[in-house]
PDB file of C-alpha atoms in Angstrom:
ATOM      1  CA  MET A 231      30.951  -3.514  10.702  1.00 54.00           C
ATOM      2  CA  LEU A 232      34.808  -3.566  10.562  1.00 50.00           C
ATOM      3  CA  ARG A 233      36.764  -2.471   7.880  1.00 54.00           C
ATOM      4  CA  PHE A 234      40.327  -3.605   7.614  1.00 52.00           C
ATOM      5  CA  PHE A 235      43.452  -1.511   5.932  1.00 52.00           C
ATOM      6  CA  ALA A 236      46.931  -2.513   5.832  1.00 55.00           C
ATOM      7  CA  CYS A 237      49.817  -0.251   5.767  1.00 58.00           C
ATOM      8  CA  ALA A 238      53.628  -1.378   5.920  1.00 53.00           C
ATOM      9  CA  ASP A 239      53.849  -3.694   9.110  1.00 59.00           C
ATOM     10  CA  TYR A 240      50.656  -2.498  10.168  1.00 59.00           C
ATOM     11  CA  LEU A 241      47.116  -3.596  10.006  1.00 56.00           C
ATOM     12  CA  TYR A 242      44.332  -0.745  10.831  1.00 53.00           C
ATOM     13  CA  ILE A 243      40.671  -1.915  12.022  1.00 53.00           C
ATOM     14  CA  PHE A 244      38.162   0.734  12.337  1.00 50.00           C
ATOM     15  CA  ALA A 245      34.450   0.581  12.575  1.00 55.00           C
ATOM     16  CA  VAL A 246      32.080   1.669   9.838  1.00 62.00           C
ATOM     17  CA  ASP A 247      28.371   2.388  10.652  1.00 85.00           C
ATOM     18  CA  MET A 248      25.975   1.015   8.568  1.00 92.00           C
ATOM     19  CA  GLY A 249      23.355   2.976   6.681  1.00 96.00           C
ATOM     20  CA  THR A 250      19.838   3.503   7.025  1.00 97.00           C
ATOM     21  CA  LEU A 251      16.927   2.422   4.752  1.00 98.00           C
ATOM     22  CA  TYR A 252      14.346   5.244   4.655  1.00 98.00           C
ATOM     23  CA  ILE A 253      10.814   3.944   3.118  1.00 97.00           C
ATOM     24  CA  VAL A 254       9.344   7.268   1.621  1.00 98.00           C
ATOM     25  CA  PRO A 255       5.642   7.645   0.691  1.00 97.00           C
ATOM     26  CA  THR A 256       4.870   9.776  -2.265  1.00 97.00           C
ATOM     27  CA  PRO A 257       1.779  11.821  -3.190  1.00 96.00           C
ATOM     28  CA  VAL A 258      -1.066   9.812  -4.824  1.00 95.00           C
ATOM     29  CA  GLY A 259      -2.486  12.975  -6.376  1.00 92.00           C
ATOM     30  CA  ASN A 260      -1.786  16.545  -5.075  1.00 94.00           C
ATOM     31  CA  MET A 261       1.985  17.354  -5.016  1.00 95.00           C
ATOM     32  CA  GLU A 262       1.430  19.410  -2.083  1.00 95.00           C
ATOM     33  CA  ASP A 263       0.739  16.122   0.161  1.00 96.00           C
ATOM     34  CA  MET A 264       4.705  15.638  -0.003  1.00 96.00           C
ATOM     35  CA  THR A 265       6.035  16.004   3.486  1.00 96.00           C
ATOM     36  CA  LEU A 266       8.766  18.383   4.339  1.00 97.00           C
ATOM     37  CA  ARG A 267      10.699  15.527   6.124  1.00 97.00           C
ATOM     38  CA  ALA A 268      10.046  13.195   2.959  1.00 97.00           C
ATOM     39  CA  ILE A 269      11.428  16.058   0.624  1.00 97.00           C
ATOM     40  CA  ARG A 270      14.673  16.510   3.346  1.00 97.00           C
ATOM     41  CA  ILE A 271      15.034  12.616   3.202  1.00 97.00           C
ATOM     42  CA  LEU A 272      15.290  12.382  -0.664  1.00 97.00           C
ATOM     43  CA  LYS A 273      17.806  15.242  -0.977  1.00 97.00           C
ATOM     44  CA  GLU A 274      20.077  13.820   1.730  1.00 97.00           C
ATOM     45  CA  ALA A 275      20.074  10.106   0.376  1.00 97.00           C
ATOM     46  CA  ASP A 276      23.022   8.683  -1.243  1.00 97.00           C
ATOM     47  CA  LEU A 277      20.692   6.909  -3.550  1.00 96.00           C
ATOM     48  CA  VAL A 278      16.728   6.859  -4.160  1.00 97.00           C
ATOM     49  CA  LEU A 279      15.116   3.385  -5.556  1.00 97.00           C
ATOM     50  CA  ALA A 280      12.447   3.805  -7.530  1.00 95.00           C
ATOM     51  CA  GLU A 281       9.539   1.454  -9.091  1.00 93.00           C
ATOM     52  CA  ASP A 282       9.558   3.689 -12.219  1.00 94.00           C
ATOM     53  CA  THR A 283      12.462   6.356 -12.535  1.00 95.00           C
ATOM     54  CA  ARG A 284      10.403   8.430 -15.012  1.00 95.00           C
ATOM     55  CA  THR A 285       7.588   8.517 -12.815  1.00 95.00           C
ATOM     56  CA  SER A 286       9.760   9.413  -9.569  1.00 96.00           C
ATOM     57  CA  GLY A 287      12.028  11.559 -11.804  1.00 96.00           C
ATOM     58  CA  ILE A 288       9.014  13.842 -12.550  1.00 96.00           C
ATOM     59  CA  LEU A 289       8.590  14.261  -8.705  1.00 96.00           C
ATOM     60  CA  LEU A 290      12.196  14.777  -7.789  1.00 96.00           C
ATOM     61  CA  LYS A 291      12.501  17.597 -10.455  1.00 96.00           C
ATOM     62  CA  HIS A 292       9.618  19.058  -8.985  1.00 96.00           C
ATOM     63  CA  PHE A 293      11.311  19.361  -5.656  1.00 97.00           C
ATOM     64  CA  ASP A 294      14.609  20.140  -7.227  1.00 96.00           C
ATOM     65  CA  ILE A 295      15.735  16.751  -5.664  1.00 96.00           C
ATOM     66  CA  ARG A 296      19.089  15.739  -7.825  1.00 93.00           C
ATOM     67  CA  GLN A 297      20.132  12.457  -6.095  1.00 90.00           C
ATOM     68  CA  HIS A 298      20.654   9.167  -8.451  1.00 92.00           C
ATOM     69  CA  LEU A 299      17.852   7.358  -9.359  1.00 95.00           C
ATOM     70  CA  LEU A 300      18.087   3.305  -9.618  1.00 95.00           C
ATOM     71  CA  SER A 301      15.181   1.425 -10.674  1.00 94.00           C
ATOM     72  CA  HIS A 302      13.743  -1.448  -8.241  1.00 93.00           C
ATOM     73  CA  HIS A 303      10.617  -2.598  -8.800  1.00 91.00           C
ATOM     74  CA  LYS A 304       8.585  -6.271  -8.387  1.00 88.00           C
ATOM     75  CA  PHE A 305      10.320  -7.497 -11.493  1.00 91.00           C
ATOM     76  CA  ASN A 306      13.991  -7.341 -10.435  1.00 90.00           C
ATOM     77  CA  GLU A 307      13.567  -6.775  -6.815  1.00 89.00           C
ATOM     78  CA  HIS A 308      14.768 -10.427  -5.921  1.00 90.00           C
ATOM     79  CA  GLY A 309      17.835  -9.464  -7.978  1.00 91.00           C
ATOM     80  CA  THR A 310      18.687  -6.173  -6.889  1.00 91.00           C
ATOM     81  CA  SER A 311      18.020  -6.274  -3.150  1.00 94.00           C
ATOM     82  CA  ALA A 312      21.522  -8.116  -2.403  1.00 94.00           C
ATOM     83  CA  ALA A 313      23.421  -5.192  -3.764  1.00 95.00           C
ATOM     84  CA  VAL A 314      21.357  -2.709  -2.003  1.00 96.00           C
ATOM     85  CA  VAL A 315      21.569  -4.217   1.303  1.00 97.00           C
ATOM     86  CA  GLU A 316      25.585  -4.412   0.549  1.00 96.00           C
ATOM     87  CA  ARG A 317      25.633  -0.684  -0.056  1.00 96.00           C
ATOM     88  CA  LEU A 318      23.576  -0.202   2.960  1.00 97.00           C
ATOM     89  CA  LYS A 319      26.281  -2.277   5.407  1.00 96.00           C
ATOM     90  CA  ALA A 320      28.941   0.003   3.643  1.00 96.00           C
ATOM     91  CA  GLY A 321      27.253   3.279   5.231  1.00 96.00           C
ATOM     92  CA  GLN A 322      25.031   4.474   2.539  1.00 96.00           C
ATOM     93  CA  THR A 323      21.669   6.145   3.035  1.00 97.00           C
ATOM     94  CA  ILE A 324      19.157   4.780   0.578  1.00 97.00           C
ATOM     95  CA  ALA A 325      15.337   5.650   0.206  1.00 98.00           C
ATOM     96  CA  LEU A 326      13.019   3.494  -1.378  1.00 97.00           C
ATOM     97  CA  VAL A 327       9.723   5.404  -3.255  1.00 97.00           C
ATOM     98  CA  SER A 328       6.681   3.632  -5.325  1.00 94.00           C
ATOM     99  CA  ASP A 329       4.941   5.621  -8.040  1.00 94.00           C
ATOM    100  CA  ALA A 330       2.454   6.997  -5.468  1.00 94.00           C
ATOM    101  CA  GLY A 331       1.443   6.107  -1.880  1.00 94.00           C
ATOM    102  CA  THR A 332       3.595   4.098   0.632  1.00 95.00           C
ATOM    103  CA  PRO A 333       6.139   1.527  -0.669  1.00 95.00           C
ATOM    104  CA  GLY A 334       5.116  -1.893   0.478  1.00 93.00           C
ATOM    105  CA  ILE A 335       1.437  -1.512   0.234  1.00 91.00           C
ATOM    106  CA  SER A 336       0.397  -3.210  -2.835  1.00 88.00           C
ATOM    107  CA  ASP A 337       3.730  -1.834  -4.208  1.00 89.00           C
ATOM    108  CA  PRO A 338       7.337  -3.024  -4.062  1.00 90.00           C
ATOM    109  CA  GLY A 339       8.979  -2.835  -0.914  1.00 93.00           C
ATOM    110  CA  PHE A 340       8.274  -5.944   1.681  1.00 94.00           C
ATOM    111  CA  PHE A 341      11.086  -8.002   0.358  1.00 95.00           C
ATOM    112  CA  LEU A 342      13.797  -5.179   0.677  1.00 96.00           C
ATOM    113  CA  VAL A 343      12.681  -4.186   3.856  1.00 96.00           C
ATOM    114  CA  ARG A 344      12.898  -8.125   5.183  1.00 96.00           C
ATOM    115  CA  GLU A 345      16.120  -8.389   3.752  1.00 96.00           C
ATOM    116  CA  ALA A 346      17.567  -5.176   5.299  1.00 97.00           C
ATOM    117  CA  ALA A 347      15.810  -5.896   8.716  1.00 97.00           C
ATOM    118  CA  GLN A 348      17.596  -9.410   8.527  1.00 96.00           C
ATOM    119  CA  ALA A 349      20.903  -7.720   7.697  1.00 96.00           C
ATOM    120  CA  GLY A 350      20.434  -5.413  10.934  1.00 96.00           C
ATOM    121  CA  ILE A 351      19.919  -2.512   9.175  1.00 97.00           C
ATOM    122  CA  GLU A 352      17.767   0.000  10.523  1.00 97.00           C
ATOM    123  CA  VAL A 353      14.620   0.729   8.458  1.00 97.00           C
ATOM    124  CA  VAL A 354      12.737   4.163   8.956  1.00 98.00           C
ATOM    125  CA  THR A 355       9.136   4.435   7.363  1.00 97.00           C
ATOM    126  CA  LEU A 356       8.254   7.995   6.903  1.00 97.00           C
ATOM    127  CA  PRO A 357       4.143   8.717   7.713  1.00 95.00           C
ATOM    128  CA  GLY A 358       2.761  10.034   4.643  1.00 93.00           C
ATOM    129  CA  PRO A 359       0.114   9.651   1.628  1.00 93.00           C
ATOM    130  CA  THR A 360      -1.670   6.569   0.979  1.00 93.00           C
ATOM    131  CA  ALA A 361      -5.126   5.853  -0.818  1.00 94.00           C
ATOM    132  CA  CYS A 362      -6.414   3.500   1.801  1.00 95.00           C
ATOM    133  CA  ILE A 363      -6.954   5.594   4.645  1.00 96.00           C
ATOM    134  CA  PRO A 364      -8.543   8.696   2.971  1.00 96.00           C
ATOM    135  CA  ALA A 365     -11.185   6.468   1.225  1.00 97.00           C
ATOM    136  CA  LEU A 366     -11.945   4.388   4.287  1.00 97.00           C
ATOM    137  CA  VAL A 367     -12.425   7.587   6.267  1.00 97.00           C
ATOM    138  CA  SER A 368     -14.620   9.222   3.512  1.00 97.00           C
ATOM    139  CA  SER A 369     -16.974   6.176   3.071  1.00 97.00           C
ATOM    140  CA  SER A 370     -18.930   6.823   6.100  1.00 97.00           C
ATOM    141  CA  LEU A 371     -18.406   3.190   7.259  1.00 97.00           C
ATOM    142  CA  PRO A 372     -17.223   2.074  10.546  1.00 96.00           C
ATOM    143  CA  CYS A 373     -13.481   2.726  10.283  1.00 94.00           C
ATOM    144  CA  ASP A 374     -12.388   1.630  14.424  1.00 95.00           C
ATOM    145  CA  ARG A 375     -11.589  -1.815  12.705  1.00 96.00           C
ATOM    146  CA  PHE A 376     -10.921  -2.894   9.341  1.00 97.00           C
ATOM    147  CA  CYS A 377      -9.228  -4.931   7.114  1.00 97.00           C
ATOM    148  CA  PHE A 378      -7.007  -4.275   4.094  1.00 96.00           C
ATOM    149  CA  GLU A 379      -7.349  -6.739   1.137  1.00 96.00           C
ATOM    150  CA  GLY A 380      -5.373  -4.998  -1.659  1.00 94.00           C
ATOM    151  CA  PHE A 381      -6.103  -6.130  -5.165  1.00 95.00           C
ATOM    152  CA  LEU A 382      -8.162  -9.537  -5.385  1.00 94.00           C
ATOM    153  CA  PRO A 383      -6.850 -12.244  -7.142  1.00 92.00           C
ATOM    154  CA  GLN A 384      -7.411 -11.680 -10.764  1.00 89.00           C
ATOM    155  CA  LYS A 385      -8.443 -15.348 -11.451  1.00 86.00           C
ATOM    156  CA  LYS A 386      -7.378 -18.331  -9.662  1.00 88.00           C
ATOM    157  CA  GLY A 387      -8.511 -18.546  -6.279  1.00 91.00           C
ATOM    158  CA  ARG A 388     -10.548 -15.389  -6.734  1.00 93.00           C
ATOM    159  CA  GLN A 389     -14.113 -17.207  -5.635  1.00 93.00           C
ATOM    160  CA  THR A 390     -12.478 -18.833  -2.622  1.00 94.00           C
ATOM    161  CA  HIS A 391     -11.129 -15.600  -1.586  1.00 95.00           C
ATOM    162  CA  LEU A 392     -14.521 -13.871  -1.863  1.00 95.00           C
ATOM    163  CA  GLN A 393     -16.081 -16.778   0.141  1.00 95.00           C
ATOM    164  CA  GLN A 394     -13.703 -16.293   2.771  1.00 95.00           C
ATOM    165  CA  LEU A 395     -14.696 -12.700   3.512  1.00 96.00           C
ATOM    166  CA  LYS A 396     -18.455 -13.407   3.665  1.00 94.00           C
ATOM    167  CA  ASP A 397     -18.557 -13.523   7.264  1.00 94.00           C
ATOM    168  CA  GLU A 398     -15.876 -10.746   7.766  1.00 96.00           C
ATOM    169  CA  PRO A 399     -17.046  -8.271  10.450  1.00 97.00           C
ATOM    170  CA  ARG A 400     -14.641  -5.830   9.845  1.00 97.00           C
ATOM    171  CA  THR A 401     -14.895  -2.961   7.194  1.00 98.00           C
ATOM    172  CA  MET A 402     -13.172  -4.035   4.154  1.00 98.00           C
ATOM    173  CA  VAL A 403     -10.986  -2.113   1.718  1.00 98.00           C
ATOM    174  CA  PHE A 404      -9.775  -3.134  -1.791  1.00 98.00           C
ATOM    175  CA  TYR A 405      -7.642  -1.665  -4.348  1.00 97.00           C
ATOM    176  CA  GLU A 406      -8.763  -2.284  -8.026  1.00 96.00           C
ATOM    177  CA  SER A 407      -8.800  -1.211 -11.558  1.00 95.00           C
ATOM    178  CA  PRO A 408     -11.385   1.021 -13.187  1.00 96.00           C
ATOM    179  CA  TYR A 409     -11.716  -1.788 -15.750  1.00 95.00           C
ATOM    180  CA  ARG A 410     -12.595  -4.371 -13.161  1.00 96.00           C
ATOM    181  CA  LEU A 411     -14.610  -2.427 -11.034  1.00 97.00           C
ATOM    182  CA  VAL A 412     -18.065  -3.441 -12.094  1.00 97.00           C
ATOM    183  CA  LYS A 413     -17.381  -6.783 -12.567  1.00 96.00           C
ATOM    184  CA  THR A 414     -16.074  -7.151  -8.662  1.00 97.00           C
ATOM    185  CA  LEU A 415     -19.194  -5.074  -7.422  1.00 98.00           C
ATOM    186  CA  ARG A 416     -21.310  -7.761  -9.289  1.00 98.00           C
ATOM    187  CA  GLN A 417     -19.402 -10.628  -7.970  1.00 97.00           C
ATOM    188  CA  LEU A 418     -19.210  -8.968  -4.161  1.00 97.00           C
ATOM    189  CA  ALA A 419     -22.839  -8.450  -4.523  1.00 97.00           C
ATOM    190  CA  GLU A 420     -23.505 -12.074  -5.218  1.00 97.00           C
ATOM    191  CA  VAL A 421     -21.336 -13.455  -2.295  1.00 97.00           C
ATOM    192  CA  LEU A 422     -22.132 -10.552   0.458  1.00 97.00           C
ATOM    193  CA  GLY A 423     -25.729  -9.501  -0.418  1.00 96.00           C
ATOM    194  CA  PRO A 424     -26.598  -6.746  -3.065  1.00 97.00           C
ATOM    195  CA  GLU A 425     -27.606  -4.425  -0.007  1.00 97.00           C
ATOM    196  CA  ARG A 426     -24.361  -4.635   1.430  1.00 97.00           C
ATOM    197  CA  GLN A 427     -23.310  -0.875   1.833  1.00 98.00           C
ATOM    198  CA  ALA A 428     -20.018   0.060   0.186  1.00 98.00           C
ATOM    199  CA  SER A 429     -18.302   3.213  -1.368  1.00 98.00           C
ATOM    200  CA  VAL A 430     -16.129   3.798  -4.375  1.00 98.00           C
ATOM    201  CA  SER A 431     -13.457   6.634  -4.106  1.00 97.00           C
ATOM    202  CA  ARG A 432     -11.434   7.495  -7.122  1.00 96.00           C
ATOM    203  CA  GLU A 433      -8.726  10.025  -8.159  1.00 95.00           C
ATOM    204  CA  ILE A 434      -8.146  10.635  -4.524  1.00 95.00           C
ATOM    205  CA  SER A 435      -6.200  13.939  -4.075  1.00 95.00           C
ATOM    206  CA  LYS A 436      -6.551  14.783  -7.528  1.00 94.00           C
ATOM    207  CA  VAL A 437      -8.751  17.475  -9.516  1.00 92.00           C
ATOM    208  CA  HIS A 438     -11.607  14.989 -10.368  1.00 91.00           C
ATOM    209  CA  GLU A 439     -11.642  13.542  -6.689  1.00 95.00           C
ATOM    210  CA  GLU A 440     -15.098  11.562  -6.071  1.00 95.00           C
ATOM    211  CA  CYS A 441     -16.484   9.326  -3.288  1.00 97.00           C
ATOM    212  CA  ARG A 442     -19.572   7.706  -4.406  1.00 97.00           C
ATOM    213  CA  ARG A 443     -21.489   5.649  -1.533  1.00 98.00           C
ATOM    214  CA  GLY A 444     -24.521   3.299  -1.907  1.00 98.00           C
ATOM    215  CA  THR A 445     -25.150  -0.598  -1.887  1.00 98.00           C
ATOM    216  CA  LEU A 446     -23.190  -2.898  -3.869  1.00 98.00           C
ATOM    217  CA  SER A 447     -25.998  -3.104  -6.252  1.00 98.00           C
ATOM    218  CA  GLU A 448     -26.279   0.517  -6.821  1.00 98.00           C
ATOM    219  CA  LEU A 449     -22.665   0.830  -7.359  1.00 98.00           C
ATOM    220  CA  ALA A 450     -22.760  -1.646  -9.920  1.00 98.00           C
ATOM    221  CA  ASP A 451     -25.524  -0.078 -11.754  1.00 98.00           C
ATOM    222  CA  HIS A 452     -23.789   3.271 -11.511  1.00 98.00           C
ATOM    223  CA  PHE A 453     -20.576   2.532 -13.008  1.00 97.00           C
ATOM    224  CA  THR A 454     -22.084   0.232 -15.666  1.00 97.00           C
ATOM    225  CA  GLU A 455     -23.664   3.516 -16.836  1.00 97.00           C
ATOM    226  CA  THR A 456     -20.857   5.781 -16.241  1.00 95.00           C
ATOM    227  CA  ALA A 457     -17.533   4.066 -17.015  1.00 95.00           C
ATOM    228  CA  PRO A 458     -15.154   4.686 -13.845  1.00 94.00           C
ATOM    229  CA  ARG A 459     -11.867   6.339 -14.454  1.00 93.00           C
ATOM    230  CA  GLY A 460      -8.507   6.834 -12.508  1.00 92.00           C
ATOM    231  CA  GLU A 461      -7.390   4.690  -9.433  1.00 92.00           C
ATOM    232  CA  ILE A 462     -10.215   3.186  -7.628  1.00 97.00           C
ATOM    233  CA  VAL A 463     -10.328   1.968  -3.769  1.00 98.00           C
ATOM    234  CA  LEU A 464     -13.417   0.193  -2.877  1.00 98.00           C
ATOM    235  CA  VAL A 465     -14.649   0.117   0.644  1.00 98.00           C
ATOM    236  CA  VAL A 466     -17.111  -2.500   1.892  1.00 98.00           C
ATOM    237  CA  ALA A 467     -19.063  -2.654   5.161  1.00 98.00           C
ATOM    238  CA  GLY A 468     -18.573  -5.759   7.093  1.00 97.00           C
ATOM    239  CA  ARG A 469     -21.043  -8.128   8.103  1.00 95.00           C
ATOM    240  CA  GLU A 470     -23.592  -7.066  10.651  1.00 88.00           C
ATOM    241  CA  LYS A 471     -24.105  -9.221  13.992  1.00 78.00           C
ATOM    242  CA  PRO A 472     -27.435 -10.500  14.312  1.00 69.00           C
ATOM    243  CA  VAL A 473     -29.947  -8.682  16.376  1.00 59.00           C
ATOM    244  CA  ARG A 474     -30.807 -10.568  19.642  1.00 64.00           C
ATOM    245  CA  ARG A 475     -34.364 -10.150  20.380  1.00 63.00           C
ATOM    246  CA  ARG A 476     -35.453  -9.922  24.114  1.00 64.00           C
ATOM    247  CA  ASN A 477     -37.067 -13.115  24.460  1.00 64.00           C
ATOM    248  CA  ASP A 478     -34.288 -14.885  22.891  1.00 59.00           C
ATOM    249  CA  THR A 479     -32.594 -17.199  25.213  1.00 57.00           C
ATOM    250  CA  PRO A 480     -28.904 -18.444  24.804  1.00 58.00           C
ATOM    251  CA  SER A 481     -29.180 -22.147  24.125  1.00 55.00           C
ATOM    252  CA  ALA A 482     -27.736 -24.545  27.122  1.00 53.00           C
ATOM    253  CA  PRO A 483     -24.367 -25.878  26.874  1.00 54.00           C
ATOM    254  CA  ASP A 484     -23.864 -29.236  25.811  1.00 53.00           C
ATOM    255  CA  GLY A 485     -24.772 -31.860  28.819  1.00 50.00           C
ATOM    256  CA  GLU A 486     -26.940 -29.655  30.885  1.00 44.00           C
TER     257      GLU A 486
END
């Protein structure tokens, strides 16, 4: 990026390196899950963008990080991203955090990353905490291939989306509210079958962390009797391939 500076009869032109946008994961529970690199980046940044400055303020205070916080969330990101990109073009280092986990994964982040990348700005995403992967691995379901579905539509398109997942062969990962968990389990049981294996992980990396496994029907019954609390990750087995018997023969191609 070029900057121009005029002095008397001379025009000076000098280059200004563009800044870097860092995507910084933050703990989903235990503060000890914060990485040393994440702490360093937040301390070195010129500005920290936060989904909720009150929540992130507690985190920064815990690690003695005193950088300026600016609110950046799903309700204002379309309006603030342009100004953030201009700061990056001017050479600032900016870090983006969400309330918990990795920004962009069911949290604000995608729009700013896209705008920064299109402007030629370097975007660096740090590895770190997320609720998705621990829940998937703890589920005891196959995790070599999986699809992340995030939050299901609450109303419009919900049933259509569920029907589209009926024949999904990969393990499926959902985020869900404790207030909608039983409803979601019942609906999945209706579409996928009550015997489909699943797991419910809640309060990952917190004091009352729990992973309960069973069929969709069993889990729905359990959480009907015991109201769930905290953050929920629901993992559901994919559709099993039909087992071919030895005497089964493939049908002949058309025309043979």
